[in-house]
Amino acid sequence: MSPTPQQRRAARHQLGTDPNAPAARRGPSAGRKKPITVDAIISTAFGIVETEGYDALTMRRLATALETGPSSLYAHVVNKEDLDELLIGRLCAEINLPAPDPAGWRQQLISVCTQLRDQYLRYPGISRAAFAAAPSNLDTLRVSEGMLAVLLAGGIAPQTAAWAIDSLFLYVNAYSLEISLLNSRLRRSDDTTDETWVVSHDELLRRFAALPDTFPHTKRYAAELTSGAIHDRFDFTIGLMIDGLPGPR
């Protein structure tokens, strides 16, 4: 008897059987197409997100791309949340984790966060898959383990380090999602000439300048409020969060 999807998921967590055993195709295409595997599912899902965005990724859309039915996918993945876990795990597997250095732990932590951001930005909106998800995938846990090691090497207390990792993950996820949403709106504006929701820097300054005098600080510091090249605010916020951690115990 073939393993259940739940058993396959457990196997991916090193608790049981082969996680990538192919599921036999059924129907007219049986024997003429490559079998469905976890790797094929993940790769195809990434292709959909890269070209169409995360919102387009459904189990039915994925099954269509693989020229099969949803039931063939469920032989490998439990549900969409399980697929999300696999996708984030695959991205986390690409993160290079440093050997903890007590003298350079801050820069090491920034490097990990930056890598994670760049992985998310390759696939529009995919950081949504990481929200409200318990880190159980081994590749995802590998990143949090590496970050914890870096923080502990820097003399940060364990409880502070644990919550710092959670906060950093949340910020990286949210920042990446915001950039993806902005880029999506920019693309739609280019396609439809509708600039209702996307304005230029000059237009934003003009709007601030036109505010009533009940907004004196916003009008006076409009340049500061709208400043920053790509990722400048990301670098600032990550640095602020790390530098704000209590000193070595």
Short mmCIF file of C-alpha atoms in Angstrom, two decimals:
data_model
loop_
_atom_site.label_atom_id
_atom_site.label_comp_id
_atom_site.label_asym_id
_atom_site.label_seq_id
_atom_site.Cartn_x
_atom_site.Cartn_y
_atom_site.Cartn_z
CA MET A 1 0.00 0.00 0.00
CA SER A 2 1.32 3.43 -0.95
CA PRO A 3 2.15 5.86 1.88
CA THR A 4 -0.54 8.41 2.70
CA PRO A 5 0.16 12.13 2.15
CA GLN A 6 0.55 12.50 5.91
CA GLN A 7 3.14 9.71 5.95
CA ARG A 8 5.00 11.34 3.08
CA ARG A 9 5.03 14.63 4.98
CA ALA A 10 6.39 12.86 8.05
CA ALA A 11 9.08 11.30 5.88
CA ARG A 12 10.20 14.73 4.75
CA HIS A 13 10.81 15.47 8.39
CA GLN A 14 13.07 12.41 8.57
CA LEU A 15 10.49 10.34 10.37
CA GLY A 16 9.73 7.66 7.84
CA THR A 17 9.56 6.58 4.22
CA ASP A 18 10.92 8.00 0.97
CA PRO A 19 9.38 11.46 0.51
CA ASN A 20 9.91 11.61 -3.24
CA ALA A 21 8.55 8.28 -4.40
CA PRO A 22 6.70 8.92 -7.67
CA ALA A 23 2.95 8.71 -7.81
CA ALA A 24 1.71 6.68 -10.75
CA ARG A 25 -0.31 8.57 -13.32
CA ARG A 26 -3.77 7.34 -14.13
CA GLY A 27 -5.96 7.64 -17.18
CA PRO A 28 -4.96 8.01 -20.85
CA SER A 29 -1.64 9.66 -20.03
CA ALA A 30 -0.45 6.78 -17.85
CA GLY A 31 2.97 5.56 -18.90
CA ARG A 32 3.54 8.40 -21.37
CA LYS A 33 4.46 11.22 -19.01
CA LYS A 34 6.96 11.61 -16.24
CA PRO A 35 5.62 10.50 -12.84
CA ILE A 36 4.59 13.12 -10.33
CA THR A 37 7.23 13.72 -7.65
CA VAL A 38 7.65 16.25 -4.85
CA ASP A 39 10.48 17.91 -6.79
CA ALA A 40 8.30 18.22 -9.89
CA ILE A 41 5.50 19.72 -7.83
CA ILE A 42 7.80 22.27 -6.18
CA SER A 43 9.55 23.28 -9.40
CA THR A 44 6.27 23.73 -11.25
CA ALA A 45 4.80 25.72 -8.37
CA PHE A 46 7.78 28.08 -8.42
CA GLY A 47 7.33 28.54 -12.16
CA ILE A 48 3.71 29.58 -11.65
CA VAL A 49 4.59 32.04 -8.87
CA GLU A 50 7.47 33.51 -10.86
CA THR A 51 5.36 34.23 -13.94
CA GLU A 52 1.88 34.76 -12.48
CA GLY A 53 2.40 35.64 -8.81
CA TYR A 54 1.61 33.79 -5.61
CA ASP A 55 -2.13 34.50 -5.82
CA ALA A 56 -2.28 32.36 -8.96
CA LEU A 57 -0.91 29.30 -7.19
CA THR A 58 -3.75 26.92 -6.38
CA MET A 59 -3.76 23.14 -6.29
CA ARG A 60 -6.00 23.10 -9.37
CA ARG A 61 -3.73 25.51 -11.29
CA LEU A 62 -0.71 23.42 -10.31
CA ALA A 63 -2.38 20.19 -11.41
CA THR A 64 -3.21 21.75 -14.77
CA ALA A 65 0.41 22.81 -15.26
CA LEU A 66 1.51 19.25 -14.52
CA GLU A 67 -1.15 17.87 -16.88
CA THR A 68 -2.76 15.82 -14.17
CA GLY A 69 -5.60 16.00 -11.69
CA PRO A 70 -5.50 17.39 -8.14
CA SER A 71 -5.77 13.87 -6.72
CA SER A 72 -2.31 13.05 -8.11
CA LEU A 73 -0.87 16.00 -6.18
CA TYR A 74 -2.54 14.93 -2.96
CA ALA A 75 -0.64 11.67 -3.17
CA HIS A 76 2.42 13.79 -2.24
CA VAL A 77 1.22 16.92 -0.45
CA VAL A 78 -1.40 17.08 2.26
CA ASN A 79 -2.88 20.44 1.23
CA LYS A 80 -1.95 23.95 0.07
CA GLU A 81 -0.38 24.74 3.45
CA ASP A 82 1.88 21.71 3.07
CA LEU A 83 2.87 22.96 -0.39
CA ASP A 84 3.65 26.39 1.08
CA GLU A 85 5.91 24.73 3.64
CA LEU A 86 7.77 22.92 0.87
CA LEU A 87 8.25 26.11 -1.13
CA ILE A 88 9.62 28.14 1.77
CA GLY A 89 11.82 25.21 2.73
CA ARG A 90 13.29 25.08 -0.77
CA LEU A 91 14.10 28.79 -0.65
CA CYS A 92 15.65 28.46 2.80
CA ALA A 93 17.83 25.62 1.55
CA GLU A 94 19.61 28.18 -0.66
CA ILE A 95 20.64 30.39 2.26
CA ASN A 96 24.34 30.33 3.09
CA LEU A 97 24.78 30.25 6.85
CA PRO A 98 28.04 31.55 8.33
CA ALA A 99 30.12 29.95 11.04
CA PRO A 100 29.18 32.04 14.10
CA ASP A 101 31.69 34.80 14.77
CA PRO A 102 31.43 36.67 18.10
CA ALA A 103 33.14 39.68 16.57
CA GLY A 104 31.03 39.84 13.42
CA TRP A 105 27.65 38.51 14.51
CA ARG A 106 25.72 41.64 13.57
CA GLN A 107 26.90 41.63 9.96
CA GLN A 108 26.35 37.88 9.77
CA LEU A 109 22.74 38.29 10.86
CA ILE A 110 22.21 41.08 8.33
CA SER A 111 23.62 38.83 5.62
CA VAL A 112 21.17 36.02 6.42
CA CYS A 113 18.21 38.43 6.42
CA THR A 114 19.33 39.96 3.12
CA GLN A 115 19.67 36.54 1.50
CA LEU A 116 16.21 35.58 2.67
CA ARG A 117 14.77 38.82 1.30
CA ASP A 118 16.37 38.24 -2.07
CA GLN A 119 15.04 34.68 -2.23
CA TYR A 120 11.51 35.91 -1.54
CA LEU A 121 11.73 38.67 -4.12
CA ARG A 122 12.52 36.14 -6.85
CA TYR A 123 8.94 34.89 -6.58
CA PRO A 124 6.31 37.66 -6.28
CA GLY A 125 4.30 37.44 -3.08
CA ILE A 126 5.69 34.09 -1.95
CA SER A 127 6.63 35.41 1.48
CA ARG A 128 2.91 35.18 2.26
CA ALA A 129 3.45 31.43 2.48
CA ALA A 130 5.69 31.97 5.51
CA PHE A 131 3.18 33.95 7.60
CA ALA A 132 1.51 32.14 10.51
CA ALA A 133 3.39 28.96 9.66
CA ALA A 134 5.03 26.92 12.38
CA PRO A 135 8.65 26.23 11.30
CA SER A 136 8.67 22.45 10.96
CA ASN A 137 10.43 21.99 7.61
CA LEU A 138 14.04 20.99 8.23
CA ASP A 139 15.42 23.51 5.71
CA THR A 140 13.47 26.31 7.35
CA LEU A 141 14.58 25.21 10.81
CA ARG A 142 18.15 25.12 9.54
CA VAL A 143 18.00 28.90 8.95
CA SER A 144 16.53 29.69 12.37
CA GLU A 145 19.09 27.34 13.94
CA GLY A 146 21.89 29.20 12.16
CA MET A 147 20.55 32.59 13.22
CA LEU A 148 20.22 31.39 16.80
CA ALA A 149 23.82 30.21 16.77
CA VAL A 150 24.98 33.60 15.48
CA LEU A 151 23.04 35.52 18.14
CA LEU A 152 24.23 33.28 20.96
CA ALA A 153 27.82 33.66 19.76
CA GLY A 154 27.31 37.43 19.97
CA GLY A 155 26.41 37.11 23.64
CA ILE A 156 22.67 37.66 23.25
CA ALA A 157 20.55 35.96 25.94
CA PRO A 158 18.64 32.89 24.66
CA GLN A 159 15.14 34.34 25.22
CA THR A 160 16.07 37.62 23.57
CA ALA A 161 17.68 35.74 20.69
CA ALA A 162 14.57 33.59 20.20
CA TRP A 163 12.21 36.57 19.97
CA ALA A 164 14.68 38.53 17.84
CA ILE A 165 14.64 35.76 15.24
CA ASP A 166 10.85 35.80 15.17
CA SER A 167 10.80 39.59 14.76
CA LEU A 168 13.41 39.55 12.00
CA PHE A 169 11.55 36.85 10.07
CA LEU A 170 8.32 38.83 10.35
CA TYR A 171 9.94 42.01 9.08
CA VAL A 172 11.71 40.29 6.16
CA ASN A 173 8.45 38.57 5.19
CA ALA A 174 6.42 41.79 5.40
CA TYR A 175 9.01 43.88 3.55
CA SER A 176 9.26 41.33 0.75
CA LEU A 177 5.49 41.17 0.44
CA GLU A 178 5.19 44.96 0.27
CA ILE A 179 7.80 45.15 -2.51
CA SER A 180 6.03 42.38 -4.42
CA LEU A 181 2.68 44.17 -4.14
CA LEU A 182 4.21 47.46 -5.26
CA ASN A 183 5.88 45.82 -8.27
CA SER A 184 2.60 44.15 -9.16
CA ARG A 185 0.79 47.49 -9.09
CA LEU A 186 3.53 49.06 -11.21
CA ARG A 187 3.14 46.33 -13.81
CA ARG A 188 -0.63 46.77 -13.86
CA SER A 189 -0.20 50.54 -14.25
CA ASP A 190 2.13 49.97 -17.21
CA ASP A 191 -0.39 47.63 -18.81
CA THR A 192 -3.49 49.78 -18.28
CA THR A 193 -2.10 53.34 -18.00
CA ASP A 194 -4.01 53.50 -14.71
CA GLU A 195 -1.75 55.27 -12.20
CA THR A 196 -4.40 55.63 -9.50
CA TRP A 197 -2.54 53.54 -6.94
CA VAL A 198 1.06 54.19 -7.96
CA VAL A 199 2.48 57.70 -7.89
CA SER A 200 5.95 59.00 -8.64
CA HIS A 201 8.27 60.49 -6.04
CA ASP A 202 7.69 63.96 -7.49
CA GLU A 203 3.93 63.51 -7.35
CA LEU A 204 4.11 62.37 -3.73
CA LEU A 205 6.13 65.46 -2.82
CA ARG A 206 3.56 67.62 -4.60
CA ARG A 207 0.73 66.03 -2.62
CA PHE A 208 2.55 66.56 0.65
CA ALA A 209 3.24 70.19 -0.23
CA ALA A 210 -0.48 70.68 -0.90
CA LEU A 211 -1.52 69.41 2.53
CA PRO A 212 -3.25 71.89 4.86
CA ASP A 213 -1.23 73.58 7.58
CA THR A 214 -2.55 71.10 10.13
CA PHE A 215 0.24 68.82 8.85
CA PRO A 216 3.25 71.09 9.46
CA HIS A 217 5.82 68.37 10.10
CA THR A 218 4.77 66.24 7.14
CA LYS A 219 5.03 69.27 4.84
CA ARG A 220 8.38 70.41 6.24
CA TYR A 221 10.03 66.99 6.20
CA ALA A 222 8.45 65.61 3.04
CA ALA A 223 11.87 64.99 1.51
CA GLU A 224 12.97 62.92 4.49
CA LEU A 225 9.68 61.00 4.59
CA THR A 226 10.01 60.01 0.92
CA SER A 227 13.77 59.50 0.73
CA GLY A 228 15.70 56.29 0.19
CA ALA A 229 16.88 54.24 -2.77
CA ILE A 230 16.03 50.57 -3.22
CA HIS A 231 16.40 48.57 0.02
CA ASP A 232 17.77 51.57 1.98
CA ARG A 233 14.85 51.30 4.39
CA PHE A 234 15.32 47.56 4.68
CA ASP A 235 18.99 48.03 5.65
CA PHE A 236 18.04 50.77 8.10
CA THR A 237 15.31 48.73 9.81
CA ILE A 238 17.29 45.50 10.06
CA GLY A 239 20.22 47.44 11.50
CA LEU A 240 17.92 49.24 13.92
CA MET A 241 16.41 45.97 15.14
CA ILE A 242 19.77 44.30 15.62
CA ASP A 243 21.45 47.29 17.24
CA GLY A 244 18.49 47.57 19.61
CA LEU A 245 19.08 44.15 21.12
CA PRO A 246 20.30 44.11 24.73
CA GLY A 247 24.07 43.77 24.96
CA PRO A 248 26.04 40.63 25.73
CA ARG A 249 24.89 38.84 28.87
#
